[in-house]
Coordinates of C-alpha atoms in Angstrom, one line a residue:
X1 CA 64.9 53.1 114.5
X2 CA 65.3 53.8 111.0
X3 CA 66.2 50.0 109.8
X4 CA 62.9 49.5 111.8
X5 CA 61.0 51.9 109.8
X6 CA 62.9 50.9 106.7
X7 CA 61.3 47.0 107.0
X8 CA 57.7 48.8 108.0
X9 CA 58.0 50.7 104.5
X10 CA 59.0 47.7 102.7
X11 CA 56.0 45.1 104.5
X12 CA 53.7 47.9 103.7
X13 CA 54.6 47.9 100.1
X14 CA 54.5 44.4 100.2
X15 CA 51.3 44.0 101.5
X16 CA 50.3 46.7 98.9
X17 CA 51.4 44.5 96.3
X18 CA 49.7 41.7 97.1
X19 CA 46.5 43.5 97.8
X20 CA 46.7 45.0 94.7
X21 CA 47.8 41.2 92.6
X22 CA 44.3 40.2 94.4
X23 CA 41.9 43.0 93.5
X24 CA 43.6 42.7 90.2
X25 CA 42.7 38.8 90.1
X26 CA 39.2 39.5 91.6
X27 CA 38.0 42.2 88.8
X28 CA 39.5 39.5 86.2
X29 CA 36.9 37.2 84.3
X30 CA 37.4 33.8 83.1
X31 CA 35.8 32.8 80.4
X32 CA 34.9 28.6 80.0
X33 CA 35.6 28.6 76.0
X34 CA 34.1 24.8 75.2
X35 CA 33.9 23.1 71.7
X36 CA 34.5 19.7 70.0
X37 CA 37.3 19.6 68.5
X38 CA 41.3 19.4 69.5
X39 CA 43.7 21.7 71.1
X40 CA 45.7 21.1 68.1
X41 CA 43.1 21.8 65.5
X42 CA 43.0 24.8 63.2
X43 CA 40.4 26.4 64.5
X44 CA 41.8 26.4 67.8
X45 CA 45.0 27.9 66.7
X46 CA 44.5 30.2 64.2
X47 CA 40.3 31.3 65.7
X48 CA 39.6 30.7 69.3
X49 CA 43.3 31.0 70.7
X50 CA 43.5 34.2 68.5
X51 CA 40.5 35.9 69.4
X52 CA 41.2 35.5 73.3
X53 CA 44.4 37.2 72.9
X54 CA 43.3 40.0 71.4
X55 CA 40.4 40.3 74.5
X56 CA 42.6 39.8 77.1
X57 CA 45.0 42.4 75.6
X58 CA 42.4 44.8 74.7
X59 CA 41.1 44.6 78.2
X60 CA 44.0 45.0 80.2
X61 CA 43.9 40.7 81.0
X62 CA 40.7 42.1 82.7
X63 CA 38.8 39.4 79.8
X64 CA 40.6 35.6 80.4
X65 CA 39.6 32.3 78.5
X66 CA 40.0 29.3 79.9
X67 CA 39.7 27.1 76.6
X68 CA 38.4 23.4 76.8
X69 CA 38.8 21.7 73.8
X70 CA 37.5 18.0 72.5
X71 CA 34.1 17.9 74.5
X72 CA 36.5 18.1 77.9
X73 CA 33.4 19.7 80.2
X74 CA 31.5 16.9 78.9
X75 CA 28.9 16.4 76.6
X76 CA 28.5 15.4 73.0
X77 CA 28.8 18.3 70.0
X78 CA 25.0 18.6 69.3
X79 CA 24.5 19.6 72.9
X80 CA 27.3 22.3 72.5
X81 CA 24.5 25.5 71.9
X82 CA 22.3 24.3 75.0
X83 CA 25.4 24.0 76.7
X84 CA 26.4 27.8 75.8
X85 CA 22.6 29.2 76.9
X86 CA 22.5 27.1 80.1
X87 CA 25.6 28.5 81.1
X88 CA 27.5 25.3 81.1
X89 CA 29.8 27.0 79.0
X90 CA 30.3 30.6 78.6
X91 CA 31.4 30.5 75.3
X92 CA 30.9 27.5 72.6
X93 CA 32.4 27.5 69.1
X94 CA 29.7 25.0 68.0
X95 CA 28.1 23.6 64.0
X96 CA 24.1 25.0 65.3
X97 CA 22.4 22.8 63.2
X98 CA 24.0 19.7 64.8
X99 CA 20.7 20.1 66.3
X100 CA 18.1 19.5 63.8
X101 CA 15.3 21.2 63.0
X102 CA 16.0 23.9 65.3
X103 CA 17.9 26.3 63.1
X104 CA 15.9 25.6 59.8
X105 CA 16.1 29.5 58.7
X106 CA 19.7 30.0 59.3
X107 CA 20.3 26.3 57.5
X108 CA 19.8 27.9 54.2
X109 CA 23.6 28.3 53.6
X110 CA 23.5 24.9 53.9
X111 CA 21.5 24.2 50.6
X112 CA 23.6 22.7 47.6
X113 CA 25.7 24.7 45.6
X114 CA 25.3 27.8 47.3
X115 CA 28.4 29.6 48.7
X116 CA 31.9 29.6 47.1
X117 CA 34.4 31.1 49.8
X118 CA 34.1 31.0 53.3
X119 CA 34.8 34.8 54.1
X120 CA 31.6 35.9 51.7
X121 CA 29.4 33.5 52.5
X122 CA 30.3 34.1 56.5
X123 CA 29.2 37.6 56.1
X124 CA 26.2 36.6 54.0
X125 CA 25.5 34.3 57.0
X126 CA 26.0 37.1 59.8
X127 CA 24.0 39.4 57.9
X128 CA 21.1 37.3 57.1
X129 CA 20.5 36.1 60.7
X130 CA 20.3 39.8 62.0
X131 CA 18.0 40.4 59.7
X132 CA 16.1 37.1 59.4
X133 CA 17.2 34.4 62.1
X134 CA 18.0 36.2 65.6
X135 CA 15.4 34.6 67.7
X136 CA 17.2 31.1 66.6
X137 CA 19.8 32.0 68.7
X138 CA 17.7 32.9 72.0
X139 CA 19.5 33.1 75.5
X140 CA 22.8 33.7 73.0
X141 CA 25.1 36.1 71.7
X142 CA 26.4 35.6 68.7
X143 CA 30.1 36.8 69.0
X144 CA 30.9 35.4 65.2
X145 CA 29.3 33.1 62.5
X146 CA 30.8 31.7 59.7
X147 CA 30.8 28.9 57.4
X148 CA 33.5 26.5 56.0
X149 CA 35.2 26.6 52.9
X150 CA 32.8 24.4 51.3
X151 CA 32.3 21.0 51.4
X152 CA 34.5 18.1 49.0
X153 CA 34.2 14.6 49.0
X154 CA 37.5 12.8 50.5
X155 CA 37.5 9.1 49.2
X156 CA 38.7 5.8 50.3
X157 CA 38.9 4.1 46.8
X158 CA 42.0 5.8 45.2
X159 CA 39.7 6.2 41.9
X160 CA 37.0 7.9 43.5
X161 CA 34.2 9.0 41.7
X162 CA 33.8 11.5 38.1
X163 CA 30.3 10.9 37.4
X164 CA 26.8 10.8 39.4
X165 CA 26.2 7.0 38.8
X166 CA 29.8 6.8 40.7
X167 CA 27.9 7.9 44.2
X168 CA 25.3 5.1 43.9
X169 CA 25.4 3.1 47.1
X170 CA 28.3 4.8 48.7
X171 CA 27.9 5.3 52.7
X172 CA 29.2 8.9 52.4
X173 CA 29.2 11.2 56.0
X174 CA 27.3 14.1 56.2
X175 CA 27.6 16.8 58.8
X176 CA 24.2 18.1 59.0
X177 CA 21.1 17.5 57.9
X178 CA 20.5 19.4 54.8
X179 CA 24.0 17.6 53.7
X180 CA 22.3 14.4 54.1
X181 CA 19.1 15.5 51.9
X182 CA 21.5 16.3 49.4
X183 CA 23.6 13.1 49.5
X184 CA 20.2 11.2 48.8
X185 CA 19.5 13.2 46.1
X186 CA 22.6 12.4 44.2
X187 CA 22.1 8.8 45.1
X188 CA 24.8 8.4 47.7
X189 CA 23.6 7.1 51.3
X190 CA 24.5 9.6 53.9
X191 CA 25.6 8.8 56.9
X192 CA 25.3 11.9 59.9
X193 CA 28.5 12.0 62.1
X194 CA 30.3 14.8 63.5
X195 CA 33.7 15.3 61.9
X196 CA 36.4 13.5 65.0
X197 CA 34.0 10.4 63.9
X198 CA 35.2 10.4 60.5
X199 CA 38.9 8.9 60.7
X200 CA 37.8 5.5 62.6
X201 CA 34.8 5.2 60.4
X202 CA 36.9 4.8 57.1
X203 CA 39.3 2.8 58.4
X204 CA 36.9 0.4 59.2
X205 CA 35.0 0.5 56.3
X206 CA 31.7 2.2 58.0
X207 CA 31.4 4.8 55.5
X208 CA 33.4 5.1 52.0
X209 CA 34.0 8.4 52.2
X210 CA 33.0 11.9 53.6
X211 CA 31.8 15.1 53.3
X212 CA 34.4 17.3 55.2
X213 CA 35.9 20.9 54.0
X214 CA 39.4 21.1 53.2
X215 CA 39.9 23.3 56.3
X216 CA 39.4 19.9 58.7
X217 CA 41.2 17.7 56.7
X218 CA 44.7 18.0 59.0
X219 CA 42.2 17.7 61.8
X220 CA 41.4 14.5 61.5
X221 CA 44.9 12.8 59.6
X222 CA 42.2 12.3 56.4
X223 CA 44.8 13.0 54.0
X224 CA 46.3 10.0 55.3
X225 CA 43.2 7.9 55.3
X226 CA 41.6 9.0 52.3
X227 CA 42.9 8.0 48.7
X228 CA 41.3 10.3 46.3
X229 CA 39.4 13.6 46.8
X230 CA 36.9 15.9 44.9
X231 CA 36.4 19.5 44.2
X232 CA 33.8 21.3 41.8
X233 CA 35.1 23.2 38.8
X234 CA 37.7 26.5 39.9
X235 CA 35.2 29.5 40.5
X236 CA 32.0 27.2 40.8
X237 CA 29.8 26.9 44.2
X238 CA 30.6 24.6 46.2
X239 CA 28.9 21.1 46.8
X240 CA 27.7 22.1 50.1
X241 CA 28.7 24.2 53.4
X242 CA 28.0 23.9 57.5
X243 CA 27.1 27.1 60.0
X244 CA 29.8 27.9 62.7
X245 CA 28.9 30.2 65.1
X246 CA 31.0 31.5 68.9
X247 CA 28.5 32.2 71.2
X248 CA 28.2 33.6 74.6
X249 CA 25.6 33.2 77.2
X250 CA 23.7 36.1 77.4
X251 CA 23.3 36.5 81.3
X252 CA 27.3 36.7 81.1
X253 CA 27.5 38.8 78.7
X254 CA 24.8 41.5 80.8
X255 CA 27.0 40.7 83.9
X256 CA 30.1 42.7 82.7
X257 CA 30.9 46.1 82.5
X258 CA 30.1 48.5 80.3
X259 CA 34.4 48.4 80.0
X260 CA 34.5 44.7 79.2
X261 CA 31.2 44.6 77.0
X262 CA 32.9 47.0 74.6
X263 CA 35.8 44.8 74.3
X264 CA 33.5 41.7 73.4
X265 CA 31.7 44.1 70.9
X266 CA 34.9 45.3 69.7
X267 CA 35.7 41.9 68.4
X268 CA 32.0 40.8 67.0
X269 CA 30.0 40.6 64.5
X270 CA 30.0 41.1 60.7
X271 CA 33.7 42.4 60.0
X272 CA 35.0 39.5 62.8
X273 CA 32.7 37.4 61.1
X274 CA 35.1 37.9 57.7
X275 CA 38.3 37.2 59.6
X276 CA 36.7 33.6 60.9
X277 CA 36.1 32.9 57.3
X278 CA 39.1 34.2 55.2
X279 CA 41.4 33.0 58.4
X280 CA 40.6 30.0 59.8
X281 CA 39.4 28.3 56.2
X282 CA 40.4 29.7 52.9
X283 CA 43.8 30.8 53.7
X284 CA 44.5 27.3 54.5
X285 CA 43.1 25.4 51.5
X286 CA 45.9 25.5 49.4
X287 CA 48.4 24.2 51.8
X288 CA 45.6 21.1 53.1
X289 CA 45.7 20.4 49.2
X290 CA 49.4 20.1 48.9
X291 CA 49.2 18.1 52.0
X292 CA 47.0 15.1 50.1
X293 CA 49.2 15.4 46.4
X294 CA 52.5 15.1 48.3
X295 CA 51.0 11.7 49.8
X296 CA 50.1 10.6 45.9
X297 CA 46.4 10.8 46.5
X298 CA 43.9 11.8 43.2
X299 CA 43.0 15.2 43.4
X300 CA 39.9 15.3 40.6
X301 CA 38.0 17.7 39.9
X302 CA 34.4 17.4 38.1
X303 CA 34.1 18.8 34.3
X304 CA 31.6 21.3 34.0
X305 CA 29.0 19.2 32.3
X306 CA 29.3 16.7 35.2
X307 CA 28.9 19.6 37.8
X308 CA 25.3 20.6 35.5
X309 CA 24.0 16.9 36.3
X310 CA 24.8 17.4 40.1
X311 CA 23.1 21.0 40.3
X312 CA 20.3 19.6 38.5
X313 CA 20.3 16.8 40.6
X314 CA 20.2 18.3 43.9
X315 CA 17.4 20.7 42.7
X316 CA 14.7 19.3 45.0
X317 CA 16.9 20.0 47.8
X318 CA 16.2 23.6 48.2
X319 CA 12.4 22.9 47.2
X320 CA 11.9 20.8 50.4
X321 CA 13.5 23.6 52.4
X322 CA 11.2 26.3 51.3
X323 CA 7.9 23.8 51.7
X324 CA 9.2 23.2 55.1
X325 CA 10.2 26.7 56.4
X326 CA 6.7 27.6 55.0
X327 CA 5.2 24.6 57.4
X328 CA 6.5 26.8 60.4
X329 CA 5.1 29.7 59.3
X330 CA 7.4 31.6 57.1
X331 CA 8.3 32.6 53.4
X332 CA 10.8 30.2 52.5
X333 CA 11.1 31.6 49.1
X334 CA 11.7 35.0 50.3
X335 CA 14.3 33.6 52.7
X336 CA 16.1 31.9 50.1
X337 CA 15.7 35.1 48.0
X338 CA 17.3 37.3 50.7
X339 CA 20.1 34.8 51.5
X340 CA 21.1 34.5 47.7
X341 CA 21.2 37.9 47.4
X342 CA 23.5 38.6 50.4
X343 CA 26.0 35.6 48.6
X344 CA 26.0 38.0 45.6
X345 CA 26.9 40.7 47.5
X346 CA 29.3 39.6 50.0
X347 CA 30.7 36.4 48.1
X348 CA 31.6 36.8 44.6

């Protein structure tokens, strides 16, 4: 009797167990974490892998991502933000203004010469669209947004270029659209791709160079591809820059708990904004440089009465974005006011 009893206790705890391993699996959410580029990229490792750790251990593995890299639900980059608001994807880390024309307020960190570190100019970024840009990101929630490091030019000629005249007639890539306006202005012809493009395009002589921040040069091998590369003066803005942002879709954001909503909260917004920046991109600059001079590449750097010409150059740039902001109804020069003011503040 009692050995009967004794396996009765034990099946009971068993079944126990495994009714408590299901309600346990049944309360956890997975979230479909989508973006474009691979597993073994940067900003997978050091940003997106990361930041779901710290969710799933905040919330007791109650918050679960289920991370597919390289376009792997399908899809092309561009569609990346749609694919975040239709709920194709829970969560996209996406470049918004892969999509043109439908970010043109938040695109003003895009302008030439505007940012000079990643973690400033990512909290300039967060700040501004609170205050200016929200409804941009409709049937969203922005979790983070950042930008890049800042933009260089990565070369196939081993000479590369020193002087404006240099650029004329190069096929140069461009991320975004406002990156393109500005290639034109300094007599280069852009060429819009997004950044796994870049490699193949080289190497077959589609494009002579391209537009890429030093973060994403690993990415892509382009230290190996690329012969010479090019930086503005040290403490100088940068050529140009591209918007990040990690989004979630709103309807699955309202369909957790208040529990699990703080833990999404607890890792948003302005200060987890910073960490994307200082993290994922300027920590890693150094090292991506050493990367290129250890394979004999040029690293040049302009003087600073080349960098004047280029400013001066690129002038009209920032002109056509206020005339067109204004088009659609707002003050583009109030805009670009407010958003230099915030790179003053935040990235000095």
């Amino acid at each position: 009797m009692n050995a009967r009893r004794s396996l009765m206790s034990a099946a009971a705890v068993a079944a126990l167990s495994l009714m408590s391993a299901a309600a346990a699996q049944a309360q956890q959410v997975v979230l479909k974490v989508h973006h474009f580029l691979p597993s073994t990229s940067n900003v997978q490792v050091n940003l997106i892998q990361p930041w779901c750790d710290k969710i799933a251990k905040e919330s007791g593995d109650k918050l679960k991502c289920q991370i597919y890299p390289a376009m792997t639900l399908g899809g092309t980059p561009p569609q990346l933000f749609d694919q975040a608001r239709d709920g194709v994807a829970d969560i996209v880390w996406t470049i918004p203004t892969y999509s043109a024309g439908r970010f043109t307020r938040s695109e003003v960190f895009e302008l030439p010469f505007f940012t000079r570190s990643a973690k400033g100019s990512s909290q300039a970024y967060w700040t501004y669209v609170q205050k200016n840009a929200l409804d941009e990101y409709r049937g969203v929630k922005p979790l983070w947004l950042h930008t890049n490091d800042g933009s260089s030019f990565h070369l196939a000629n081993p000479k590369g270029v020193t002087k404006l005249e240099d650029l004329k007639g190069l096929k140069i890539r461009a991320a975004t659209r406002l990156n393109s306006r500005m290639l034109a202005a300094l007599g280069a012809t852009p060429v819009q791709m997004p950044l796994p493009a870049v490699p193949e395009s080289i190497s077959k002589g589609v494009i002579d160079g391209a537009m890429v921040p030093w973060e994403g040069v690993p990415t892509v091998k382009l230290h190996e591809i690329a012969k010479s590369h090019l930086d503005v003066p040290a403490g100088q803005l940068k050529f140009a820059n591209s918007l990040f942002a990690f989004v979630m879709n709103q309807g699955k954001y309202n369909s957790l708990s208040p529990e699990l909503k703080k833990v999404i909260d607890d890792n948003s917004g302005l200060a987890t904004s910073a960490w994307a920046g200082e993290t994922g991109f300027d920590r890693v600059v150094p090292g991506n440089h050493k990367l290129s001079g250890d394979r004999g590449n040029a690293l040049l750097k302009l003087d600073a009465t080349e960098y004047a010409r280029w400013v001066k150059a690129s002038e009209n740039v920032d002109d056509e974005w206020v005339k067109e902001v204004g088009a659609k109804g707002a003050n583009g020069k109030a805009l670009l006011d407010d958003a230099r003011a915030l790179i003053n503040q935040f990235d000095k």
